[in-house]
Coordinates of C-alpha atoms in Angstrom, one line a residue:
M1 CA -5.0 31.5 0.4
P2 CA -8.7 30.8 0.1
N3 CA -8.0 28.1 -2.4
E4 CA -11.5 26.8 -2.8
G5 CA -10.7 26.9 -6.4
T6 CA -6.9 27.2 -6.7
V7 CA -6.4 23.6 -7.7
T8 CA -3.7 22.0 -9.4
A9 CA -4.9 22.7 -12.8
I10 CA -7.1 20.4 -14.6
T11 CA -6.6 20.9 -18.3
A12 CA -9.0 19.2 -20.7
K13 CA -6.0 17.6 -22.5
R14 CA -4.1 16.1 -19.6
L15 CA -7.2 15.4 -17.6
T16 CA -7.6 12.0 -16.0
L17 CA -10.9 11.4 -14.3
A18 CA -10.7 13.3 -11.1
L19 CA -12.6 14.5 -8.1
F20 CA -12.9 18.2 -8.0
A21 CA -14.1 20.4 -5.2
A22 CA -17.3 22.0 -6.1
G23 CA -16.2 25.6 -5.4
V24 CA -14.9 28.7 -7.1
I25 CA -11.8 30.8 -6.5
G26 CA -11.8 33.7 -8.7
G27 CA -13.7 31.4 -11.0
A28 CA -11.1 28.7 -10.8
V29 CA -12.1 25.1 -10.0
G30 CA -10.5 23.4 -7.1
T31 CA -9.6 20.0 -5.8
I32 CA -10.3 18.9 -2.3
A33 CA -9.2 16.8 0.6
V34 CA -11.2 15.4 3.5
E35 CA -11.4 13.8 7.3
H36 CA -13.5 13.6 10.7
K37 CA -14.6 13.0 14.4
D38 CA -17.3 12.8 17.0
A39 CA -18.3 15.7 19.1
A40 CA -19.0 17.0 22.5
A41 CA -22.6 17.8 22.9
A42 CA -22.4 21.6 23.0
A43 CA -24.1 24.1 20.8
V44 CA -23.8 27.8 20.7
A45 CA -25.4 30.0 23.2
T46 CA -29.1 29.2 23.3
A47 CA -29.7 27.4 20.0
P48 CA -33.3 26.2 19.9
A49 CA -34.4 22.9 18.5
S50 CA -34.3 22.4 14.7
P51 CA -37.3 24.0 13.0
A52 CA -40.1 21.9 11.7
P53 CA -39.3 20.9 8.1
V54 CA -41.6 21.7 5.2
A55 CA -42.0 18.6 2.9
A56 CA -42.3 18.6 -0.8
A57 CA -45.7 18.3 -2.3
A58 CA -46.5 15.8 -5.0
A59 CA -47.0 17.3 -8.5
P60 CA -49.0 15.1 -10.8
V61 CA -47.5 14.3 -14.2
A62 CA -49.7 15.2 -17.1
G63 CA -50.7 12.3 -19.3
N64 CA -49.5 9.7 -16.8
P65 CA -52.4 7.2 -16.3
A66 CA -50.5 5.5 -13.5
G67 CA -50.7 8.7 -11.4
V68 CA -47.0 8.7 -10.5
A69 CA -46.2 12.1 -9.1
L70 CA -43.0 14.1 -9.1
P71 CA -42.0 16.1 -6.1
D72 CA -42.8 19.8 -6.0
F73 CA -39.9 21.5 -4.2
T74 CA -41.4 25.1 -4.2
Q75 CA -42.4 25.0 -0.5
I76 CA -39.0 23.7 0.6
V77 CA -37.2 26.4 -1.4
A78 CA -39.5 29.1 -0.1
H79 CA -39.2 28.0 3.5
N80 CA -35.4 27.0 3.6
G81 CA -33.9 29.2 0.9
P82 CA -33.5 32.2 3.2
A83 CA -31.2 30.1 5.5
V84 CA -28.8 29.3 2.6
V85 CA -26.0 31.8 2.3
N86 CA -23.3 32.8 -0.2
V87 CA -19.8 32.7 1.3
R88 CA -17.1 35.0 -0.2
V89 CA -13.4 34.7 0.9
V90 CA -10.3 36.8 0.4
G91 CA -6.8 35.6 1.1
T92 CA -3.2 36.2 0.2
T93 CA -0.8 33.9 -1.5
K94 CA 2.7 34.2 -2.7
V95 CA 3.3 34.4 -6.4
S96 CA 6.1 31.9 -6.2
Q97 CA 3.9 29.3 -4.5
R98 CA 0.9 29.8 -6.6
Q99 CA -0.4 27.0 -8.8
M100 CA -2.9 28.3 -11.3
P101 CA -4.5 26.3 -14.1
Q102 CA -2.7 26.5 -17.5
F103 CA -4.9 26.2 -20.5
D104 CA -4.3 26.2 -24.2
E105 CA -6.2 28.9 -26.1
D106 CA -8.3 26.2 -27.8
D107 CA -9.3 24.8 -24.5
P108 CA -13.0 25.4 -23.8
F109 CA -12.1 26.6 -20.3
F110 CA -9.3 29.0 -21.4
E111 CA -11.6 32.0 -21.6
F112 CA -13.3 31.2 -18.3
F113 CA -10.1 31.1 -16.4
R114 CA -8.6 34.1 -18.3
R115 CA -11.5 36.2 -17.2
F116 CA -11.9 35.1 -13.6
Q117 CA -8.5 34.0 -12.2
P118 CA -6.8 36.5 -10.0
Q119 CA -4.4 38.9 -11.8
Q120 CA -0.7 38.1 -11.6
P121 CA 1.1 41.0 -9.9
H122 CA 4.0 42.6 -11.6
G123 CA 7.5 41.5 -10.5
G124 CA 7.2 38.4 -8.3
G125 CA 9.9 37.3 -6.0
G126 CA 7.5 35.8 -3.5
R127 CA 5.3 39.0 -3.2
G128 CA 1.8 38.4 -2.0
E129 CA -1.3 38.8 -4.0
L130 CA -5.0 38.8 -3.2
V131 CA -7.0 35.7 -4.2
Y132 CA -10.8 35.6 -4.1
G133 CA -13.0 32.6 -3.6
A134 CA -16.7 31.8 -3.2
G135 CA -18.9 29.0 -2.0
S136 CA -22.1 28.3 -0.2
G137 CA -23.2 27.6 3.4
F138 CA -26.3 27.3 5.5
I139 CA -27.4 28.6 8.9
V140 CA -28.0 26.0 11.6
S141 CA -28.5 28.3 14.6
P142 CA -30.5 31.6 14.8
D143 CA -27.5 33.3 16.5
G144 CA -25.4 32.9 13.4
V145 CA -23.7 29.5 13.3
I146 CA -23.1 28.4 9.7
L147 CA -21.9 25.2 8.2
T148 CA -19.8 25.1 5.0
N149 CA -16.8 23.2 3.5
A150 CA -13.4 23.5 5.0
H151 CA -11.9 24.0 1.5
V152 CA -14.2 27.0 0.9
V153 CA -12.5 29.0 3.8
R154 CA -9.0 27.4 3.7
D155 CA -6.3 30.0 4.2
A156 CA -8.9 32.8 4.1
D157 CA -7.9 36.2 5.6
E158 CA -11.5 37.6 5.3
V159 CA -14.8 35.8 5.1
T160 CA -18.1 37.5 4.1
V161 CA -21.5 35.9 4.4
K162 CA -24.3 37.2 2.2
L163 CA -27.9 36.3 3.1
Q164 CA -30.7 35.9 0.6
D165 CA -32.2 39.2 1.7
R166 CA -28.9 40.8 0.6
R167 CA -27.6 41.5 4.2
E168 CA -23.9 41.0 4.5
Y169 CA -21.8 40.1 7.6
R170 CA -18.2 39.6 8.3
A171 CA -17.8 36.0 9.5
K172 CA -15.4 34.4 11.9
V173 CA -14.1 30.9 11.2
L174 CA -14.8 29.1 14.5
G175 CA -13.0 26.0 13.3
S176 CA -12.2 23.9 10.3
D177 CA -11.6 20.2 9.8
P178 CA -9.8 19.3 6.5
K179 CA -10.3 15.6 7.1
T180 CA -14.0 15.7 6.8
D181 CA -14.0 19.0 4.9
V182 CA -16.4 20.6 7.4
A183 CA -16.0 24.2 8.6
V184 CA -18.1 26.2 11.1
L185 CA -18.6 30.0 10.7
K186 CA -20.1 32.5 13.1
I187 CA -21.7 35.9 12.2
D188 CA -22.9 38.5 14.7
A189 CA -26.6 38.4 14.1
K190 CA -29.8 37.2 15.9
N191 CA -33.1 35.6 15.0
L192 CA -31.8 34.3 11.7
P193 CA -33.7 31.7 9.6
V194 CA -32.3 28.2 10.1
V195 CA -32.6 24.9 8.2
P196 CA -33.9 21.7 9.8
L197 CA -31.4 18.9 10.1
G198 CA -32.2 15.3 9.2
N199 CA -30.1 12.2 9.2
T200 CA -28.7 9.9 6.5
R201 CA -29.8 6.6 8.2
N202 CA -33.3 7.0 6.7
L203 CA -32.1 8.3 3.3
Q204 CA -32.9 5.9 0.5
V205 CA -31.2 5.3 -2.8
G206 CA -33.5 6.6 -5.5
E207 CA -35.0 9.2 -3.2
W208 CA -35.4 12.8 -4.5
V209 CA -33.0 15.4 -3.1
L210 CA -32.5 19.1 -3.7
A211 CA -29.5 21.4 -3.6
I212 CA -29.4 25.1 -3.1
G213 CA -26.3 27.1 -3.6
S214 CA -24.3 29.6 -5.7
P215 CA -22.8 27.8 -8.7
Y216 CA -20.4 30.1 -10.6
G217 CA -21.6 32.9 -8.3
L218 CA -25.3 32.6 -9.3
E219 CA -26.8 32.9 -5.8
S220 CA -29.9 30.9 -4.7
T221 CA -29.7 28.4 -7.5
V222 CA -31.9 25.3 -7.1
T223 CA -31.1 21.9 -8.6
A224 CA -32.7 18.6 -8.0
G225 CA -32.1 14.9 -8.6
V226 CA -32.0 11.5 -6.8
V227 CA -29.7 9.7 -4.4
S228 CA -27.5 7.5 -6.7
A229 CA -25.8 5.6 -3.9
K230 CA -24.8 5.8 -0.2
G231 CA -21.6 5.0 1.6
R232 CA -19.2 6.0 -1.2
N233 CA -15.6 5.8 0.0
I234 CA -13.9 8.1 -2.5
D235 CA -10.9 9.1 -0.5
Q236 CA -8.8 7.8 2.4
N237 CA -10.4 9.8 5.1
G238 CA -13.3 7.6 6.1
V239 CA -16.2 9.8 5.0
Q240 CA -18.9 7.7 3.4
F241 CA -20.3 10.2 0.9
I242 CA -23.8 10.4 -0.4
Q243 CA -23.7 10.2 -4.2
T244 CA -26.4 12.0 -6.2
D245 CA -27.1 13.1 -9.8
V246 CA -28.0 16.6 -8.6
A247 CA -26.3 19.2 -10.7
V248 CA -23.5 20.6 -8.5
N249 CA -20.9 23.0 -9.9
P250 CA -18.1 25.3 -8.7
G251 CA -19.7 27.6 -6.1
N252 CA -22.1 24.9 -4.7
S253 CA -19.4 23.8 -2.2
G254 CA -20.7 24.0 1.3
G255 CA -24.3 24.3 0.3
P256 CA -27.1 22.0 1.7
L257 CA -28.6 18.9 0.2
F258 CA -32.3 18.5 1.2
N259 CA -34.5 15.5 1.2
T260 CA -38.2 15.7 0.2
R261 CA -39.1 16.4 3.9
G262 CA -37.2 19.7 3.7
E263 CA -34.4 18.4 6.0
V264 CA -30.7 18.8 5.3
V265 CA -29.1 15.4 4.8
G266 CA -25.7 16.5 3.5
I267 CA -23.2 19.2 2.5
N268 CA -22.4 19.3 -1.2
S269 CA -18.7 18.9 -1.4
Q270 CA -17.2 17.2 -4.5
I271 CA -17.9 16.3 -8.1
Y272 CA -16.5 13.7 -10.5
S273 CA -15.5 15.5 -13.6
Q274 CA -13.2 15.7 -16.6
T275 CA -13.8 19.3 -17.2
G276 CA -14.3 20.9 -13.8
G277 CA -18.0 21.2 -14.3
Y278 CA -20.9 18.8 -13.5
Q279 CA -21.0 15.5 -15.3
G280 CA -23.6 13.6 -13.5
L281 CA -21.8 12.5 -10.3
S282 CA -21.9 14.7 -7.2
F283 CA -20.9 13.8 -3.6
A284 CA -22.2 15.2 -0.3
I285 CA -20.9 14.8 3.2
P286 CA -23.5 13.2 5.4
I287 CA -25.1 15.7 7.8
D288 CA -24.6 13.2 10.7
V289 CA -20.8 13.6 10.2
A290 CA -21.0 17.3 9.8
V291 CA -23.0 17.8 13.0
R292 CA -20.5 15.8 15.1
I293 CA -17.7 18.0 13.7
K294 CA -19.7 21.1 14.3
D295 CA -20.5 20.2 17.9
Q296 CA -16.8 19.6 18.7
I297 CA -15.7 22.9 17.1
V298 CA -18.4 24.9 18.9
A299 CA -17.5 23.3 22.2
T300 CA -13.7 23.3 22.0
G301 CA -12.7 25.1 18.8
K302 CA -10.9 22.0 17.5
V303 CA -11.6 18.5 16.3
Q304 CA -10.1 15.3 17.6
H305 CA -10.0 12.2 15.5
A306 CA -9.6 8.6 16.6
K307 CA -7.3 6.0 15.2
L308 CA -7.4 2.2 15.3
G309 CA -4.0 1.7 13.7
V310 CA -4.7 -0.8 10.9
G311 CA -4.4 -1.1 7.2
L312 CA -7.6 -2.4 5.6
Q313 CA -8.7 -4.0 2.4
D314 CA -12.1 -5.2 1.2
V315 CA -12.8 -9.0 1.2
S316 CA -13.1 -10.2 -2.3
Q317 CA -14.5 -13.6 -3.3
G318 CA -11.0 -14.9 -3.6
F319 CA -10.2 -13.8 -0.1
A320 CA -13.4 -15.3 1.2
D321 CA -12.5 -18.7 -0.4
A322 CA -9.0 -18.5 1.0
F323 CA -10.1 -17.6 4.6
K324 CA -13.1 -20.0 4.4
L325 CA -15.7 -17.3 4.8
Q326 CA -19.3 -17.9 3.7
S327 CA -19.6 -14.5 2.1
P328 CA -17.1 -11.8 0.9
D329 CA -17.9 -9.4 3.7
G330 CA -15.8 -7.6 6.3
A331 CA -12.6 -5.6 6.7
L332 CA -9.4 -7.5 6.0
V333 CA -6.5 -6.4 8.1
S334 CA -3.4 -6.0 6.0
N335 CA -1.2 -4.2 8.5
V336 CA -1.1 -3.4 12.2
E337 CA 0.9 -0.5 13.7
R338 CA 2.9 -1.7 16.6
G339 CA 1.7 -0.1 19.8
S340 CA -1.6 1.1 18.3
A341 CA -5.1 0.4 19.6
A342 CA -5.4 -2.5 17.1
D343 CA -2.1 -4.0 18.3
K344 CA -3.1 -3.7 22.0
A345 CA -6.4 -5.3 21.2
G346 CA -4.6 -8.3 19.6
L347 CA -5.4 -7.8 15.9
K348 CA -3.0 -9.3 13.4
A349 CA -2.5 -9.1 9.7
G350 CA -4.8 -11.6 8.1
D351 CA -7.7 -11.1 10.5
V352 CA -11.1 -10.3 9.0
I353 CA -13.2 -7.9 11.1
R354 CA -16.8 -8.9 10.6
K355 CA -18.7 -6.8 13.1
V356 CA -18.0 -3.6 15.2
N357 CA -20.3 -3.0 18.2
G358 CA -22.7 -5.6 16.7
Q359 CA -22.8 -3.8 13.4
P360 CA -21.9 -6.0 10.4
L361 CA -19.2 -4.7 8.1
I362 CA -19.5 -5.1 4.3
T363 CA -16.3 -3.4 3.3
G364 CA -13.1 -2.0 4.9
G365 CA -14.6 1.5 4.3
D366 CA -17.4 0.6 6.7
L367 CA -14.9 0.3 9.5
S368 CA -13.1 3.5 8.5
A369 CA -16.4 5.3 8.6
I370 CA -17.1 4.1 12.1
V371 CA -13.7 5.1 13.3
S372 CA -13.9 8.5 11.5
V373 CA -16.9 9.6 13.7
A374 CA -15.6 8.2 16.9
K375 CA -13.5 10.0 19.6
P376 CA -10.2 9.0 21.1
G377 CA -11.0 6.8 24.1
D378 CA -14.1 5.3 22.5
K379 CA -14.3 1.5 22.8
L380 CA -15.0 -0.9 19.9
A381 CA -16.2 -4.5 20.4
L382 CA -14.8 -6.4 17.4
D383 CA -16.0 -9.8 16.0
V384 CA -12.8 -11.1 14.2
W385 CA -12.6 -14.1 11.9
R386 CA -9.3 -15.9 12.6
D387 CA -8.3 -19.5 11.8
G388 CA -11.8 -20.4 10.8
K389 CA -13.7 -19.1 13.8
I390 CA -15.0 -15.8 15.3
V391 CA -12.9 -14.3 18.1
Q392 CA -14.1 -11.4 20.2
M393 CA -11.7 -8.5 20.9
N394 CA -12.1 -5.0 22.4
A395 CA -10.2 -2.0 21.2
T396 CA -9.9 1.5 22.8
L397 CA -9.3 4.0 20.1
A398 CA -6.2 6.2 20.3
N399 CA -5.8 9.8 19.1
A400 CA -5.0 10.1 15.3
K401 CA -2.3 12.7 16.2
D402 CA -0.3 10.0 18.0
K403 CA 2.8 9.1 16.1
P404 CA 3.2 5.5 15.1
D405 CA 6.3 3.6 16.2
P406 CA 8.7 3.9 13.2
S407 CA 9.5 0.2 13.6
S408 CA 5.9 -0.6 14.0
R409 CA 5.0 -2.2 10.7
D410 CA 3.7 -5.6 11.7
N411 CA 6.5 -7.6 10.1
L412 CA 5.1 -11.1 10.0
A413 CA 7.7 -13.8 10.2
G414 CA 7.2 -14.4 7.5
G415 CA 13.5 -24.2 -8.8
D416 CA 9.5 -24.9 -8.7
N417 CA 8.5 -23.8 -5.3
G418 CA 5.1 -22.4 -6.0
A419 CA 4.0 -24.1 -9.2
K420 CA 0.3 -24.0 -8.5
L421 CA 0.5 -20.3 -8.0
G422 CA 3.0 -19.6 -10.8
L423 CA 5.6 -18.2 -8.4
S424 CA 9.3 -18.7 -8.0
L425 CA 10.1 -18.1 -4.4
R426 CA 13.2 -18.1 -2.2
P427 CA 13.9 -17.0 1.4
L428 CA 15.4 -13.6 2.0
D429 CA 19.1 -13.7 2.7
P430 CA 20.5 -11.9 5.8
S431 CA 21.6 -8.8 3.9
E432 CA 18.1 -8.5 2.3
R433 CA 16.5 -8.8 5.7
N434 CA 18.7 -6.1 7.2
Q435 CA 18.2 -3.8 4.3
S436 CA 14.4 -4.2 4.2
G437 CA 13.7 -4.5 7.9
I438 CA 11.7 -7.7 7.2
A439 CA 12.3 -10.4 9.8
A440 CA 11.4 -13.2 7.5
G441 CA 9.6 -13.8 4.2
L442 CA 10.0 -15.2 0.7
L443 CA 11.2 -13.1 -2.2
V444 CA 9.3 -13.4 -5.5
E445 CA 12.0 -14.0 -8.1
D446 CA 9.5 -14.6 -10.9
A447 CA 5.7 -14.4 -11.2
G448 CA 3.7 -16.0 -13.9
G449 CA 0.3 -17.7 -14.4
A450 CA -2.4 -17.0 -11.9
A451 CA -0.1 -15.0 -9.6
A452 CA 1.0 -12.6 -12.3
V453 CA -2.6 -12.1 -13.4
A454 CA -3.6 -11.4 -9.8
G455 CA -0.9 -8.7 -9.6
V456 CA 2.0 -10.4 -7.8
Q457 CA 5.3 -8.9 -9.1
P458 CA 9.0 -9.9 -9.0
G459 CA 10.6 -8.2 -6.1
D460 CA 7.5 -8.6 -3.8
V461 CA 8.1 -10.3 -0.5
V462 CA 5.5 -12.9 0.5
L463 CA 5.0 -12.6 4.3
A464 CA 2.0 -14.8 4.9
V465 CA -0.4 -17.1 3.1
N466 CA -4.0 -17.2 4.2
G467 CA -2.9 -15.3 7.3
K468 CA -0.2 -17.8 8.3
P469 CA 3.4 -16.4 8.3
V470 CA 5.7 -18.1 6.0
S471 CA 9.5 -18.2 5.9
S472 CA 10.1 -21.3 3.8
V473 CA 8.8 -22.7 0.5
G474 CA 7.6 -25.8 2.4
Q475 CA 5.2 -23.7 4.5
V476 CA 3.8 -22.2 1.3
R477 CA 3.3 -25.7 -0.2
D478 CA 1.5 -26.9 2.9
V479 CA -1.0 -24.0 3.0
V480 CA -1.6 -24.2 -0.8
R481 CA -2.2 -28.0 -0.6
K482 CA -4.9 -27.4 2.0
S483 CA -6.6 -24.7 0.0
A484 CA -9.4 -25.5 -2.4
K485 CA -10.0 -22.5 -4.7
S486 CA -7.6 -19.7 -3.9
V487 CA -5.0 -18.4 -1.4
A488 CA -4.5 -14.9 0.0
L489 CA -0.9 -13.7 -0.1
L490 CA 0.2 -11.0 2.2
V491 CA 2.8 -9.2 0.2
Q492 CA 5.3 -6.5 1.1
R493 CA 5.9 -4.1 -1.8
G494 CA 8.2 -1.3 -0.8
D495 CA 6.7 0.2 2.4
D496 CA 3.2 -1.1 1.8
K497 CA 1.6 -4.4 2.7
I498 CA -1.3 -5.6 0.6
F499 CA -3.3 -8.8 0.4
I500 CA -3.5 -10.4 -3.1
P501 CA -6.0 -13.2 -3.8
V502 CA -4.5 -15.8 -6.2
P503 CA -6.6 -18.6 -7.7
I504 CA -5.0 -22.1 -7.4
G505 CA -4.2 -23.4 -10.9

């Protein structure tokens, strides 16, 4: 179904803070998922170069002696508005599978959903019903190539694009990438207005930006604000979103985000909300990511994503102290898939990747973002901090569709046996090793003091301390004795491996 809005319902009462897709399906608000990849350099037919952007003029503020001017977006709207489209979708879903929001009558959104959600058919038993959705998009090629969100057209049977001059076209979905939430549409038309595309590298926090779209079906609606932050990692898919305070609501999904030069710098995609409506935090997919996806789809009809094969964490100050780093920067490797690109490159749990292709990493999300826009086969030059020094490694990225080795999880060999940490530890017995699949490690029988505060729990298995595998209490003591402020414990908890920094008390 075109579930741009058929989300697992978000009632005002049971609502936890959530990210909702900024789109409408029969008026319903929807959640969203995301991912990506780099692209082959093809474009459709004879797509000419991007048009020259029209910049915003400065509008003086009355009574402001300092002469600080606010941007005047009228020229941008007049020039680029005709290239922003309304996207309507129709799909079919089974009643038995449908998940519609359930609201109490005193809920402020009860009347909204009652009026706009698709009507339940009589009977049931898995019969299909029509579901309607809506979103926004923008034309990037005069022969009818359009960018929008993948969640806008997900499961759509029919897609209709409506231009600002009221012309309507049946659209074909050339391709869709749920990981990055980018979709490419094509309509049969020529000499269409197009938007100029910018880049996010030059976008500054605090810079004015403008959104054009169809919130709640209100076509050609303009809202403005500033860039609140860049590089927001709000999901597990590697997209580093642009955060703004531009008012974005259901129906804005897939619409363009312009800078003051009249260039598209992002695709409006998600909002942070307790109600399903705008609450001050909006997120846009960087246009650089969207163009790479678009180019792949136009060239091949599909998108390939790369994979390094590591679990990553950010480097906190505690980790920096434990690994003797001068600053808490980099991507901490918590797990390596056996047989993966990372494994073949020689990476190990406990390594801290400081640079990729000469580019410094601040967080683990920075590395995820680099991999997310790369292609299988691309090579990465890694600067890795290991045992107090930088080691150079080279990795050739694999295809994200490749299945990991089921036995791949990098199982590191591994009274008062951890007093400074507040831990009671013992080696795993043979039956525990067989049952867990862990070759060696120390079972946490009790956690107190600094370790408990840091998050270590009874039942965890300590695999390594400061990147050194441990299988005996004596090994833990030796590492702790040589550490000044804190230690980094690599802990297995269920199927997950996580690093936990613990101050030494």
